[in-house]
Amino acid sequence: MKTYEHPLAELLNRCAATCDYCAAACLKEEEVAHLATCIRTDMACASVCRTTAQLLELGIGEQNALLLCAEVCKLCADECSRHEHDHCRACAEICNECAVECGQSAVA
């Protein structure tokens, strides 16, 4: 099990994994076309969260990365909250948490 030095790195990686799961689960739903924006947003959020976690661990560009991550996580949370699927609800919840934590850390 990896231990992270930066306190947000674990949350960011959990958020990325949840977004990956949500995107994969959306692809298994009956009306995939209706979920296309959700899937794209999940994929973008997962990528940004992983990159932000890496940058935090390296100590490079933290403030800018955190601001971008907060914005993308909020977009993902908003999109996922539009859907009734359990995986979308779980994704919206962790993305909201991540958006708040990243936003607060960026201005601290």
CSV table of C-alpha atoms in Angstrom, one decimal:
chain,number,residue,atom,x,y,z
A,1,MET,CA,0.0,0.0,0.0
A,2,LYS,CA,1.4,3.4,-1.0
A,3,THR,CA,1.7,6.1,1.6
A,4,TYR,CA,1.5,9.6,0.4
A,5,GLU,CA,3.4,12.5,1.8
A,6,HIS,CA,1.0,15.2,0.7
A,7,PRO,CA,-2.3,15.0,2.6
A,8,LEU,CA,-4.4,15.5,-0.5
A,9,ALA,CA,-2.7,12.9,-2.6
A,10,GLU,CA,-4.7,10.0,-1.3
A,11,LEU,CA,-8.0,11.9,-1.7
A,12,LEU,CA,-7.0,12.9,-5.3
A,13,ASN,CA,-6.2,9.3,-6.2
A,14,ARG,CA,-9.4,8.0,-4.6
A,15,CYS,CA,-11.3,10.6,-6.6
A,16,ALA,CA,-9.5,9.5,-9.8
A,17,ALA,CA,-10.4,5.8,-9.2
A,18,THR,CA,-14.0,6.7,-8.5
A,19,CYS,CA,-14.2,8.7,-11.7
A,20,ASP,CA,-12.7,5.8,-13.6
A,21,TYR,CA,-15.3,3.4,-12.1
A,22,CYS,CA,-18.1,5.8,-12.9
A,23,ALA,CA,-17.0,6.1,-16.5
A,24,ALA,CA,-16.8,2.4,-16.9
A,25,ALA,CA,-20.1,1.8,-15.3
A,26,CYS,CA,-21.7,4.5,-17.5
A,27,LEU,CA,-20.5,2.6,-20.5
A,28,LYS,CA,-22.5,-0.5,-19.3
A,29,GLU,CA,-25.8,1.5,-19.0
A,30,GLU,CA,-28.6,1.1,-21.6
A,31,GLU,CA,-28.6,4.7,-22.8
A,32,VAL,CA,-24.8,5.3,-23.2
A,33,ALA,CA,-25.3,8.2,-25.6
A,34,HIS,CA,-27.2,10.1,-22.8
A,35,LEU,CA,-24.1,9.6,-20.6
A,36,ALA,CA,-21.5,10.7,-23.1
A,37,THR,CA,-20.8,14.1,-21.3
A,38,CYS,CA,-20.6,12.3,-18.0
A,39,ILE,CA,-18.1,9.8,-19.3
A,40,ARG,CA,-15.9,12.5,-20.8
A,41,THR,CA,-16.1,14.5,-17.7
A,42,ASP,CA,-15.2,11.5,-15.5
A,43,MET,CA,-12.2,10.8,-17.7
A,44,ALA,CA,-11.0,14.4,-17.6
A,45,CYS,CA,-11.4,14.5,-13.8
A,46,ALA,CA,-9.5,11.3,-13.3
A,47,SER,CA,-6.7,12.6,-15.4
A,48,VAL,CA,-6.5,16.0,-13.6
A,49,CYS,CA,-6.7,14.4,-10.2
A,50,ARG,CA,-3.9,12.0,-10.9
A,51,THR,CA,-1.7,14.7,-12.4
A,52,THR,CA,-2.4,17.0,-9.4
A,53,ALA,CA,-1.5,14.3,-7.0
A,54,GLN,CA,1.8,13.7,-8.8
A,55,LEU,CA,2.6,17.5,-8.8
A,56,LEU,CA,1.8,17.8,-5.1
A,57,GLU,CA,4.1,14.9,-4.3
A,58,LEU,CA,6.9,16.5,-6.4
A,59,GLY,CA,6.2,20.0,-5.0
A,60,ILE,CA,5.8,21.5,-8.4
A,61,GLY,CA,3.0,24.0,-9.5
A,62,GLU,CA,0.8,23.2,-6.5
A,63,GLN,CA,-1.4,26.3,-6.5
A,64,ASN,CA,-2.2,26.2,-10.2
A,65,ALA,CA,-2.8,22.5,-10.2
A,66,LEU,CA,-5.1,22.7,-7.2
A,67,LEU,CA,-7.1,25.5,-8.7
A,68,LEU,CA,-7.6,23.6,-12.0
A,69,CYS,CA,-8.4,20.4,-10.1
A,70,ALA,CA,-11.0,22.2,-7.9
A,71,GLU,CA,-12.7,23.5,-11.1
A,72,VAL,CA,-12.7,20.2,-12.9
A,73,CYS,CA,-13.9,18.2,-9.9
A,74,LYS,CA,-16.7,20.7,-9.5
A,75,LEU,CA,-17.7,20.3,-13.2
A,76,CYS,CA,-17.6,16.5,-12.7
A,77,ALA,CA,-19.7,16.6,-9.5
A,78,ASP,CA,-22.3,18.8,-11.3
A,79,GLU,CA,-22.5,16.5,-14.3
A,80,CYS,CA,-22.7,13.3,-12.2
A,81,SER,CA,-25.3,14.7,-9.9
A,82,ARG,CA,-27.6,15.0,-13.0
A,83,HIS,CA,-27.9,11.2,-13.1
A,84,GLU,CA,-29.7,8.8,-10.8
A,85,HIS,CA,-27.2,5.9,-11.1
A,86,ASP,CA,-25.4,4.9,-7.8
A,87,HIS,CA,-22.0,5.2,-9.4
A,88,CYS,CA,-22.8,8.7,-10.6
A,89,ARG,CA,-24.0,9.7,-7.1
A,90,ALA,CA,-20.9,8.3,-5.5
A,91,CYS,CA,-18.7,10.1,-8.0
A,92,ALA,CA,-20.5,13.4,-7.4
A,93,GLU,CA,-19.9,13.0,-3.7
A,94,ILE,CA,-16.2,12.5,-3.8
A,95,CYS,CA,-15.7,15.1,-6.6
A,96,ASN,CA,-17.5,17.7,-4.4
A,97,GLU,CA,-15.2,16.8,-1.5
A,98,CYS,CA,-12.2,17.0,-3.7
A,99,ALA,CA,-13.2,20.3,-5.2
A,100,VAL,CA,-13.6,21.8,-1.7
A,101,GLU,CA,-10.3,20.5,-0.4
A,102,CYS,CA,-8.4,21.5,-3.5
A,103,GLY,CA,-10.0,25.0,-3.5
A,104,GLN,CA,-9.2,25.5,0.2
A,105,SER,CA,-5.6,24.2,-0.2
A,106,ALA,CA,-5.0,26.5,-3.2
A,107,VAL,CA,-5.7,29.6,-1.3
A,108,ALA,CA,-4.0,28.5,2.0
